[in-house]
Amino acid sequence: MVLRLLLLIGLLPYSFLLFAQDRPTIGLVLSGGGAKGAAHIGVLKVLEANRIPVDYIAGTSIGAYVGGMYALGYSAVEIESIMMNTDWTKGYSDSIPREELSYRNKGLRDLYNIPINMGYSDDEAKFPAGILRGQSMSQLLRQSTNLVQEFTSFDDLSIPYRAVATNLETSDAVILSSGSIVQAMQASASVPGALAPTVIDGKLLIDGGIANNLPVSVAQAMGADIIIAVDIGSPLVGKKELNNTIDVLSQLSTMLTNASAARQKQLLTEKDILIRPQIDDLGTADFSIMPTALLLGQEAARGELQDLLDLQVPENEYLAYVDNKKQRSTLWRKELRKPVIRIVVDNNAQVNESLIRDTFDIKIGEDITTEQLDKGIERVYALDLFERVDAEFSDTDEGRVLTLITRDKSWGPNYFQLGFSWEDDFNNDSIIEVNLAYTLTNLTTNGGEWRNELMLGYNKMFASEFYQPLDPKERYFSRARLEFSSTNIQYYQDNTVYLELVQKIYSAEMGLGVNYANGGSVELGGLGEIGSVSNDTVDPFELDYSSYGAYLKFGFDDLDSINFPTSGNRFTLDMYLRKEDYQQSFVENNEDYSFQIEANWRGAIRIKNHVLMGKASFATVDTDTFFTVNTSSLGGFLNLSGYHQNALVGSHKVFSALVYQYDLGRDVLGLTQFPLYLGTSLESGNVWQQRDAIDFGDLIYSGSLFLGTDTGIGPTALGFGFTNTGEQSAFLFMGNTW
């Protein structure tokens, strides 16, 4: 019985051709063309409607995707449903959603909001091989193909299949005929410069269109007697459309792909059929045109119907052909229902394997769904330690073997980060700050990091911090930090500056902490400060002080955005116990203990295109002295919006706000990449210098109207704020003003 089964499986690659023994075999060739690839589905629908079988498939780029799906056994209607219901724009962003980052990495993302991928090692600056890493695109392809296993040969598919890629080192065409069909599809579509090359068998593979955009020769080599070739390549553009570097590079790419297609067309004979849909006016990256492209593909195929009907087979023969495809696809589909018997981690990064396994959180014995696998891969990728995270299956008689593949960042292990913020109220000085960090990683077995930070602009700071996970799973950590900062403190009356101080601080912190959840952390430690507060005006003075003590920091954060959140909550509670020593005689009780509490909350909920956000903050300092340098402030966007940034300064603070945001961009303007919010706020709060002066009757009420967006380089808003006390200001801000 076992022998018969093995014999049947062994003959399957050849059984498909039995239906073609009394007719010429047909090879379908599908070219690259981005979003215009939906035209290929239109052609397939016409072939199916007219009982025209396909015996071999060769494709490039989007043609490799559509061809691969058809080769797996999906019908044209099924491919249409999958392709049209996939948000392909998600494949053009590999940014990790904020809510999936660890608590520490969320804070770093907010501060260093300019998404640069730049490293330095081996005496040179390093960058990724593409603008995109291809992580999101591989996920979309995996969702399309389901959890299909790796194949020893693509001849084992429902239809024998080949994908064409280009070897980046040699420019030669690479014919992919085995292995992971997801990797084959992605390699064939990895646009150079935009997507990082796909590595297969040690080769750096990019878009196959450069070497062979219409792989007629490949289908002929597979054994096809007659070729049906579908060309959806782009035409060259005129001089008026060549206005910048991107246009020129796109034109050069089109030249290469068209040249390769032209060479392949010369291989076509009179018996072959070339279908060229009228898609020249459609964009390759505009996926909204896919329904139009599909119809144009159908129209073009119907235009060649007279020649195509010569390839039509009788109904009984076509039904047998379709049944054979289904039987062959059943062989790999039934493997999807088997449990995972082993998980292998192919770790090509300097990250502890136990951390990867614990984060992946897929258990042996489970019948894994595509959604479960995607979530596991997303969790590992969200560690922000890898360039790519992929997964592949191999099948055995006992069950499935799942291999998780991690790849180190090619521009590491030492990285630069950049942040920028700018706030202007069109009245007082602009506040501009630039943040730069250089981080050395993998310094210890458990992933120790040494980060050096520099802030320039209105306020200045230099810091050096060593962060050391204490266990392989990075649950426990220690942190040591040295910092110098110079901060401008302005005191306002009637929203006009009347006193400006400069506070300079040399500080040190050392603590132990627990990452109790992906979005939560608690840390206990000690700190010391030496500082001064000075004034260089007509009556200059300088106050020197020192302090030391302990701190407790608690935080939880699962907001999807720090400035314009639509879901989640962020709560922080910081407590400090200090002994303060002021070296000036005018400060009574020069030495005293102080206890400081700072609490902040921000949360949001979204209902369709409407968002409600709440904010609240509280701060107080318990001390016997009438003076302390540990103050809090209010003023600025959504922080008593009618005031200039940090215009109100005091030791005690209360504040709350309710903010409404309407997503005007998505609801009215049809924007998909970034939101455009029309918002308003109601705010109340105040600060007091002395505890006995606190009077909630002194609360200031303010409101704002604003137009804002949250982009890949941080938030931007333009608006107007006003208070019940008569203050008002316009504001413009960009970057990390949270």
PDB file of N, CA, C and O in Angstrom, residues 23-31 43 47 52-59 160 162 212-231 261 263-276 304 307-311:
ATOM      1  N   ARG A  23      -2.791  16.879 -27.889  1.00  0.00           N
ATOM      2  CA  ARG A  23      -2.849  18.285 -28.276  1.00  0.00           C
ATOM      3  C   ARG A  23      -1.519  18.936 -27.954  1.00  0.00           C
ATOM      4  O   ARG A  23      -0.748  18.436 -27.126  1.00  0.00           O
ATOM      5  N   PRO A  24      -1.236  20.072 -28.558  1.00  0.00           N
ATOM      6  CA  PRO A  24      -0.003  20.788 -28.194  1.00  0.00           C
ATOM      7  C   PRO A  24      -0.112  21.344 -26.779  1.00  0.00           C
ATOM      8  O   PRO A  24      -1.189  21.755 -26.343  1.00  0.00           O
ATOM      9  N   THR A  25       0.997  21.316 -26.037  1.00  0.00           N
ATOM     10  CA  THR A  25       1.005  21.866 -24.676  1.00  0.00           C
ATOM     11  C   THR A  25       1.083  23.389 -24.731  1.00  0.00           C
ATOM     12  O   THR A  25       1.720  23.970 -25.617  1.00  0.00           O
ATOM     13  N   ILE A  26       0.436  24.021 -23.752  1.00  0.00           N
ATOM     14  CA  ILE A  26       0.294  25.478 -23.748  1.00  0.00           C
ATOM     15  C   ILE A  26       1.052  26.056 -22.564  1.00  0.00           C
ATOM     16  O   ILE A  26       0.869  25.627 -21.418  1.00  0.00           O
ATOM     17  N   GLY A  27       1.898  27.013 -22.841  1.00  0.00           N
ATOM     18  CA  GLY A  27       2.624  27.718 -21.794  1.00  0.00           C
ATOM     19  C   GLY A  27       2.115  29.141 -21.658  1.00  0.00           C
ATOM     20  O   GLY A  27       2.018  29.873 -22.653  1.00  0.00           O
ATOM     21  N   LEU A  28       1.740  29.522 -20.444  1.00  0.00           N
ATOM     22  CA  LEU A  28       1.254  30.884 -20.180  1.00  0.00           C
ATOM     23  C   LEU A  28       2.398  31.711 -19.615  1.00  0.00           C
ATOM     24  O   LEU A  28       3.014  31.341 -18.612  1.00  0.00           O
ATOM     25  N   VAL A  29       2.683  32.843 -20.234  1.00  0.00           N
ATOM     26  CA  VAL A  29       3.779  33.725 -19.833  1.00  0.00           C
ATOM     27  C   VAL A  29       3.181  35.059 -19.387  1.00  0.00           C
ATOM     28  O   VAL A  29       2.483  35.719 -20.163  1.00  0.00           O
ATOM     29  N   LEU A  30       3.461  35.443 -18.154  1.00  0.00           N
ATOM     30  CA  LEU A  30       2.886  36.655 -17.578  1.00  0.00           C
ATOM     31  C   LEU A  30       4.001  37.622 -17.207  1.00  0.00           C
ATOM     32  O   LEU A  30       4.888  37.295 -16.428  1.00  0.00           O
ATOM     33  N   SER A  31       3.931  38.840 -17.727  1.00  0.00           N
ATOM     34  CA  SER A  31       5.000  39.813 -17.517  1.00  0.00           C
ATOM     35  C   SER A  31       4.786  40.601 -16.236  1.00  0.00           C
ATOM     36  O   SER A  31       3.739  40.534 -15.592  1.00  0.00           O
ATOM     37  N   VAL A  43      -7.267  37.950 -18.276  1.00  0.00           N
ATOM     38  CA  VAL A  43      -6.904  36.981 -19.316  1.00  0.00           C
ATOM     39  C   VAL A  43      -7.238  35.567 -18.853  1.00  0.00           C
ATOM     40  O   VAL A  43      -7.807  34.758 -19.613  1.00  0.00           O
ATOM     41  N   LEU A  47      -9.608  32.629 -20.594  1.00  0.00           N
ATOM     42  CA  LEU A  47      -9.123  31.279 -20.905  1.00  0.00           C
ATOM     43  C   LEU A  47     -10.028  30.226 -20.269  1.00  0.00           C
ATOM     44  O   LEU A  47     -10.383  29.226 -20.907  1.00  0.00           O
ATOM     45  N   ILE A  52      -9.750  26.741 -22.267  1.00  0.00           N
ATOM     46  CA  ILE A  52      -8.375  26.706 -22.782  1.00  0.00           C
ATOM     47  C   ILE A  52      -7.458  26.344 -21.620  1.00  0.00           C
ATOM     48  O   ILE A  52      -7.289  27.128 -20.685  1.00  0.00           O
ATOM     49  N   PRO A  53      -6.874  25.161 -21.640  1.00  0.00           N
ATOM     50  CA  PRO A  53      -6.035  24.718 -20.516  1.00  0.00           C
ATOM     51  C   PRO A  53      -4.659  25.381 -20.548  1.00  0.00           C
ATOM     52  O   PRO A  53      -4.206  25.868 -21.586  1.00  0.00           O
ATOM     53  N   VAL A  54      -4.027  25.400 -19.382  1.00  0.00           N
ATOM     54  CA  VAL A  54      -2.659  25.911 -19.254  1.00  0.00           C
ATOM     55  C   VAL A  54      -1.807  24.780 -18.687  1.00  0.00           C
ATOM     56  O   VAL A  54      -2.117  24.226 -17.635  1.00  0.00           O
ATOM     57  N   ASP A  55      -0.739  24.433 -19.395  1.00  0.00           N
ATOM     58  CA  ASP A  55       0.108  23.308 -18.986  1.00  0.00           C
ATOM     59  C   ASP A  55       1.379  23.746 -18.274  1.00  0.00           C
ATOM     60  O   ASP A  55       1.949  22.978 -17.491  1.00  0.00           O
ATOM     61  N   TYR A  56       1.827  24.958 -18.552  1.00  0.00           N
ATOM     62  CA  TYR A  56       3.032  25.500 -17.917  1.00  0.00           C
ATOM     63  C   TYR A  56       2.802  26.993 -17.660  1.00  0.00           C
ATOM     64  O   TYR A  56       2.115  27.664 -18.434  1.00  0.00           O
ATOM     65  N   ILE A  57       3.411  27.489 -16.602  1.00  0.00           N
ATOM     66  CA  ILE A  57       3.318  28.919 -16.298  1.00  0.00           C
ATOM     67  C   ILE A  57       4.704  29.452 -15.959  1.00  0.00           C
ATOM     68  O   ILE A  57       5.422  28.867 -15.135  1.00  0.00           O
ATOM     69  N   ALA A  58       5.062  30.581 -16.576  1.00  0.00           N
ATOM     70  CA  ALA A  58       6.284  31.305 -16.220  1.00  0.00           C
ATOM     71  C   ALA A  58       5.911  32.768 -16.042  1.00  0.00           C
ATOM     72  O   ALA A  58       5.199  33.338 -16.874  1.00  0.00           O
ATOM     73  N   GLY A  59       6.378  33.364 -14.949  1.00  0.00           N
ATOM     74  CA  GLY A  59       6.006  34.747 -14.683  1.00  0.00           C
ATOM     75  C   GLY A  59       7.133  35.558 -14.091  1.00  0.00           C
ATOM     76  O   GLY A  59       8.064  35.022 -13.483  1.00  0.00           O
ATOM     77  N   PRO A 160       2.932  23.069 -13.493  1.00  0.00           N
ATOM     78  CA  PRO A 160       4.369  23.365 -13.370  1.00  0.00           C
ATOM     79  C   PRO A 160       4.631  24.865 -13.557  1.00  0.00           C
ATOM     80  O   PRO A 160       4.070  25.497 -14.453  1.00  0.00           O
ATOM     81  N   ARG A 162       7.388  28.457 -12.977  1.00  0.00           N
ATOM     82  CA  ARG A 162       8.698  29.070 -12.795  1.00  0.00           C
ATOM     83  C   ARG A 162       8.523  30.570 -12.563  1.00  0.00           C
ATOM     84  O   ARG A 162       7.673  31.215 -13.185  1.00  0.00           O
ATOM     85  N   ASN A 212      14.533  39.597 -17.586  1.00  0.00           N
ATOM     86  CA  ASN A 212      13.578  38.929 -18.483  1.00  0.00           C
ATOM     87  C   ASN A 212      12.160  39.238 -18.013  1.00  0.00           C
ATOM     88  O   ASN A 212      11.609  38.535 -17.179  1.00  0.00           O
ATOM     89  N   ASN A 213      11.579  40.282 -18.557  1.00  0.00           N
ATOM     90  CA  ASN A 213      10.252  40.697 -18.109  1.00  0.00           C
ATOM     91  C   ASN A 213       9.120  39.926 -18.774  1.00  0.00           C
ATOM     92  O   ASN A 213       7.976  39.996 -18.320  1.00  0.00           O
ATOM     93  N   LEU A 214       9.400  39.192 -19.806  1.00  0.00           N
ATOM     94  CA  LEU A 214       8.382  38.389 -20.498  1.00  0.00           C
ATOM     95  C   LEU A 214       9.001  37.026 -20.806  1.00  0.00           C
ATOM     96  O   LEU A 214       9.480  36.781 -21.919  1.00  0.00           O
ATOM     97  N   PRO A 215       9.043  36.118 -19.829  1.00  0.00           N
ATOM     98  CA  PRO A 215       9.881  34.917 -19.922  1.00  0.00           C
ATOM     99  C   PRO A 215       9.360  33.834 -20.872  1.00  0.00           C
ATOM    100  O   PRO A 215       9.011  32.714 -20.462  1.00  0.00           O
ATOM    101  N   VAL A 216       9.305  34.180 -22.164  1.00  0.00           N
ATOM    102  CA  VAL A 216       8.894  33.224 -23.193  1.00  0.00           C
ATOM    103  C   VAL A 216       9.857  32.044 -23.236  1.00  0.00           C
ATOM    104  O   VAL A 216       9.451  30.879 -23.300  1.00  0.00           O
ATOM    105  N   SER A 217      11.152  32.338 -23.197  1.00  0.00           N
ATOM    106  CA  SER A 217      12.157  31.279 -23.291  1.00  0.00           C
ATOM    107  C   SER A 217      12.034  30.283 -22.148  1.00  0.00           C
ATOM    108  O   SER A 217      12.321  29.098 -22.315  1.00  0.00           O
ATOM    109  N   VAL A 218      11.622  30.751 -20.989  1.00  0.00           N
ATOM    110  CA  VAL A 218      11.483  29.877 -19.822  1.00  0.00           C
ATOM    111  C   VAL A 218      10.357  28.874 -20.045  1.00  0.00           C
ATOM    112  O   VAL A 218      10.502  27.671 -19.788  1.00  0.00           O
ATOM    113  N   ALA A 219       9.199  29.358 -20.524  1.00  0.00           N
ATOM    114  CA  ALA A 219       8.068  28.459 -20.793  1.00  0.00           C
ATOM    115  C   ALA A 219       8.408  27.477 -21.908  1.00  0.00           C
ATOM    116  O   ALA A 219       8.004  26.302 -21.865  1.00  0.00           O
ATOM    117  N   GLN A 220       9.137  27.939 -22.906  1.00  0.00           N
ATOM    118  CA  GLN A 220       9.544  27.040 -23.987  1.00  0.00           C
ATOM    119  C   GLN A 220      10.477  25.948 -23.468  1.00  0.00           C
ATOM    120  O   GLN A 220      10.352  24.784 -23.836  1.00  0.00           O
ATOM    121  N   ALA A 221      11.393  26.334 -22.563  1.00  0.00           N
ATOM    122  CA  ALA A 221      12.316  25.347 -21.994  1.00  0.00           C
ATOM    123  C   ALA A 221      11.587  24.338 -21.117  1.00  0.00           C
ATOM    124  O   ALA A 221      12.044  23.191 -20.968  1.00  0.00           O
ATOM    125  N   MET A 222      10.454  24.724 -20.547  1.00  0.00           N
ATOM    126  CA  MET A 222       9.672  23.804 -19.734  1.00  0.00           C
ATOM    127  C   MET A 222       8.978  22.756 -20.593  1.00  0.00           C
ATOM    128  O   MET A 222       8.562  21.707 -20.068  1.00  0.00           O
ATOM    129  N   GLY A 223       8.817  23.014 -21.891  1.00  0.00           N
ATOM    130  CA  GLY A 223       8.210  22.041 -22.789  1.00  0.00           C
ATOM    131  C   GLY A 223       6.975  22.531 -23.502  1.00  0.00           C
ATOM    132  O   GLY A 223       6.298  21.741 -24.178  1.00  0.00           O
ATOM    133  N   ALA A 224       6.647  23.815 -23.389  1.00  0.00           N
ATOM    134  CA  ALA A 224       5.440  24.339 -24.019  1.00  0.00           C
ATOM    135  C   ALA A 224       5.589  24.368 -25.538  1.00  0.00           C
ATOM    136  O   ALA A 224       6.602  24.838 -26.066  1.00  0.00           O
ATOM    137  N   ASP A 225       4.546  23.865 -26.229  1.00  0.00           N
ATOM    138  CA  ASP A 225       4.542  23.905 -27.695  1.00  0.00           C
ATOM    139  C   ASP A 225       4.015  25.239 -28.210  1.00  0.00           C
ATOM    140  O   ASP A 225       4.450  25.727 -29.251  1.00  0.00           O
ATOM    141  N   ILE A 226       3.060  25.776 -27.479  1.00  0.00           N
ATOM    142  CA  ILE A 226       2.450  27.048 -27.877  1.00  0.00           C
ATOM    143  C   ILE A 226       2.501  28.000 -26.678  1.00  0.00           C
ATOM    144  O   ILE A 226       2.246  27.594 -25.542  1.00  0.00           O
ATOM    145  N   ILE A 227       2.824  29.250 -26.954  1.00  0.00           N
ATOM    146  CA  ILE A 227       2.940  30.256 -25.903  1.00  0.00           C
ATOM    147  C   ILE A 227       1.789  31.240 -25.988  1.00  0.00           C
ATOM    148  O   ILE A 227       1.465  31.745 -27.070  1.00  0.00           O
ATOM    149  N   ILE A 228       1.153  31.513 -24.852  1.00  0.00           N
ATOM    150  CA  ILE A 228       0.251  32.658 -24.701  1.00  0.00           C
ATOM    151  C   ILE A 228       0.981  33.642 -23.798  1.00  0.00           C
ATOM    152  O   ILE A 228       1.155  33.387 -22.600  1.00  0.00           O
ATOM    153  N   ALA A 229       1.432  34.741 -24.355  1.00  0.00           N
ATOM    154  CA  ALA A 229       2.215  35.725 -23.609  1.00  0.00           C
ATOM    155  C   ALA A 229       1.380  36.970 -23.360  1.00  0.00           C
ATOM    156  O   ALA A 229       0.756  37.499 -24.291  1.00  0.00           O
ATOM    157  N   VAL A 230       1.360  37.417 -22.110  1.00  0.00           N
ATOM    158  CA  VAL A 230       0.601  38.616 -21.738  1.00  0.00           C
ATOM    159  C   VAL A 230       1.595  39.690 -21.306  1.00  0.00           C
ATOM    160  O   VAL A 230       2.280  39.552 -20.287  1.00  0.00           O
ATOM    161  N   ASP A 231       1.671  40.759 -22.087  1.00  0.00           N
ATOM    162  CA  ASP A 231       2.638  41.838 -21.844  1.00  0.00           C
ATOM    163  C   ASP A 231       1.919  43.049 -21.259  1.00  0.00           C
ATOM    164  O   ASP A 231       1.071  43.653 -21.914  1.00  0.00           O
ATOM    165  N   ALA A 261      11.909  42.418 -22.621  1.00  0.00           N
ATOM    166  CA  ALA A 261      10.664  41.906 -23.207  1.00  0.00           C
ATOM    167  C   ALA A 261      10.766  41.843 -24.729  1.00  0.00           C
ATOM    168  O   ALA A 261      10.273  40.893 -25.363  1.00  0.00           O
ATOM    169  N   ARG A 263      13.391  41.323 -26.547  1.00  0.00           N
ATOM    170  CA  ARG A 263      14.201  40.149 -26.936  1.00  0.00           C
ATOM    171  C   ARG A 263      13.374  38.876 -26.859  1.00  0.00           C
ATOM    172  O   ARG A 263      13.518  37.975 -27.695  1.00  0.00           O
ATOM    173  N   GLN A 264      12.520  38.781 -25.865  1.00  0.00           N
ATOM    174  CA  GLN A 264      11.694  37.582 -25.711  1.00  0.00           C
ATOM    175  C   GLN A 264      10.602  37.503 -26.777  1.00  0.00           C
ATOM    176  O   GLN A 264      10.252  36.403 -27.246  1.00  0.00           O
ATOM    177  N   LYS A 265      10.072  38.621 -27.185  1.00  0.00           N
ATOM    178  CA  LYS A 265       9.032  38.625 -28.219  1.00  0.00           C
ATOM    179  C   LYS A 265       9.562  38.084 -29.546  1.00  0.00           C
ATOM    180  O   LYS A 265       8.795  37.532 -30.351  1.00  0.00           O
ATOM    181  N   GLN A 266      10.853  38.248 -29.767  1.00  0.00           N
ATOM    182  CA  GLN A 266      11.447  37.732 -30.997  1.00  0.00           C
ATOM    183  C   GLN A 266      11.431  36.209 -31.051  1.00  0.00           C
ATOM    184  O   GLN A 266      11.585  35.615 -32.123  1.00  0.00           O
ATOM    185  N   LEU A 267      11.231  35.581 -29.888  1.00  0.00           N
ATOM    186  CA  LEU A 267      11.179  34.119 -29.836  1.00  0.00           C
ATOM    187  C   LEU A 267       9.803  33.575 -30.179  1.00  0.00           C
ATOM    188  O   LEU A 267       9.641  32.365 -30.372  1.00  0.00           O
ATOM    189  N   LEU A 268       8.806  34.443 -30.224  1.00  0.00           N
ATOM    190  CA  LEU A 268       7.449  34.009 -30.540  1.00  0.00           C
ATOM    191  C   LEU A 268       7.341  33.657 -32.027  1.00  0.00           C
ATOM    192  O   LEU A 268       7.935  34.314 -32.890  1.00  0.00           O
ATOM    193  N   THR A 269       6.547  32.623 -32.286  1.00  0.00           N
ATOM    194  CA  THR A 269       6.323  32.187 -33.669  1.00  0.00           C
ATOM    195  C   THR A 269       4.879  32.484 -34.065  1.00  0.00           C
ATOM    196  O   THR A 269       4.088  33.001 -33.269  1.00  0.00           O
ATOM    197  N   GLU A 270       4.516  32.103 -35.291  1.00  0.00           N
ATOM    198  CA  GLU A 270       3.171  32.374 -35.785  1.00  0.00           C
ATOM    199  C   GLU A 270       2.107  31.632 -34.990  1.00  0.00           C
ATOM    200  O   GLU A 270       0.963  32.088 -34.898  1.00  0.00           O
ATOM    201  N   LYS A 271       2.457  30.511 -34.425  1.00  0.00           N
ATOM    202  CA  LYS A 271       1.467  29.730 -33.670  1.00  0.00           C
ATOM    203  C   LYS A 271       1.247  30.290 -32.256  1.00  0.00           C
ATOM    204  O   LYS A 271       0.278  29.938 -31.588  1.00  0.00           O
ATOM    205  N   ASP A 272       2.167  31.145 -31.808  1.00  0.00           N
ATOM    206  CA  ASP A 272       2.045  31.726 -30.469  1.00  0.00           C
ATOM    207  C   ASP A 272       1.115  32.936 -30.493  1.00  0.00           C
ATOM    208  O   ASP A 272       0.863  33.534 -31.543  1.00  0.00           O
ATOM    209  N   ILE A 273       0.632  33.310 -29.291  1.00  0.00           N
ATOM    210  CA  ILE A 273      -0.327  34.409 -29.177  1.00  0.00           C
ATOM    211  C   ILE A 273       0.205  35.436 -28.175  1.00  0.00           C
ATOM    212  O   ILE A 273       0.534  35.091 -27.043  1.00  0.00           O
ATOM    213  N   LEU A 274       0.296  36.692 -28.614  1.00  0.00           N
ATOM    214  CA  LEU A 274       0.726  37.786 -27.751  1.00  0.00           C
ATOM    215  C   LEU A 274      -0.480  38.656 -27.431  1.00  0.00           C
ATOM    216  O   LEU A 274      -1.170  39.142 -28.335  1.00  0.00           O
ATOM    217  N   ILE A 275      -0.739  38.847 -26.149  1.00  0.00           N
ATOM    218  CA  ILE A 275      -1.857  39.680 -25.703  1.00  0.00           C
ATOM    219  C   ILE A 275      -1.276  40.930 -25.032  1.00  0.00           C
ATOM    220  O   ILE A 275      -0.493  40.829 -24.090  1.00  0.00           O
ATOM    221  N   ARG A 276      -1.678  42.089 -25.528  1.00  0.00           N
ATOM    222  CA  ARG A 276      -1.188  43.358 -24.991  1.00  0.00           C
ATOM    223  C   ARG A 276      -2.380  44.214 -24.578  1.00  0.00           C
ATOM    224  O   ARG A 276      -2.970  44.927 -25.390  1.00  0.00           O
ATOM    225  N   GLU A 304      -8.252  38.588 -28.938  1.00  0.00           N
ATOM    226  CA  GLU A 304      -7.458  37.519 -29.552  1.00  0.00           C
ATOM    227  C   GLU A 304      -8.220  36.194 -29.541  1.00  0.00           C
ATOM    228  O   GLU A 304      -7.626  35.132 -29.732  1.00  0.00           O
ATOM    229  N   ASP A 307      -7.905  33.402 -32.347  1.00  0.00           N
ATOM    230  CA  ASP A 307      -6.728  32.530 -32.279  1.00  0.00           C
ATOM    231  C   ASP A 307      -6.773  31.644 -31.037  1.00  0.00           C
ATOM    232  O   ASP A 307      -6.352  30.479 -31.078  1.00  0.00           O
ATOM    233  N   LEU A 308      -7.291  32.174 -29.931  1.00  0.00           N
ATOM    234  CA  LEU A 308      -7.344  31.400 -28.691  1.00  0.00           C
ATOM    235  C   LEU A 308      -8.264  30.191 -28.827  1.00  0.00           C
ATOM    236  O   LEU A 308      -8.001  29.122 -28.252  1.00  0.00           O
ATOM    237  N   LEU A 309      -9.360  30.340 -29.593  1.00  0.00           N
ATOM    238  CA  LEU A 309     -10.310  29.232 -29.726  1.00  0.00           C
ATOM    239  C   LEU A 309      -9.705  28.031 -30.441  1.00  0.00           C
ATOM    240  O   LEU A 309     -10.227  26.915 -30.331  1.00  0.00           O
ATOM    241  N   ASP A 310      -8.625  28.253 -31.169  1.00  0.00           N
ATOM    242  CA  ASP A 310      -7.931  27.115 -31.784  1.00  0.00           C
ATOM    243  C   ASP A 310      -7.337  26.199 -30.720  1.00  0.00           C
ATOM    244  O   ASP A 310      -7.007  25.038 -31.001  1.00  0.00           O
ATOM    245  N   LEU A 311      -7.180  26.717 -29.485  1.00  0.00           N
ATOM    246  CA  LEU A 311      -6.592  25.941 -28.394  1.00  0.00           C
ATOM    247  C   LEU A 311      -7.661  25.361 -27.467  1.00  0.00           C
ATOM    248  O   LEU A 311      -7.324  24.718 -26.463  1.00  0.00           O
TER     249      LEU A 311
END
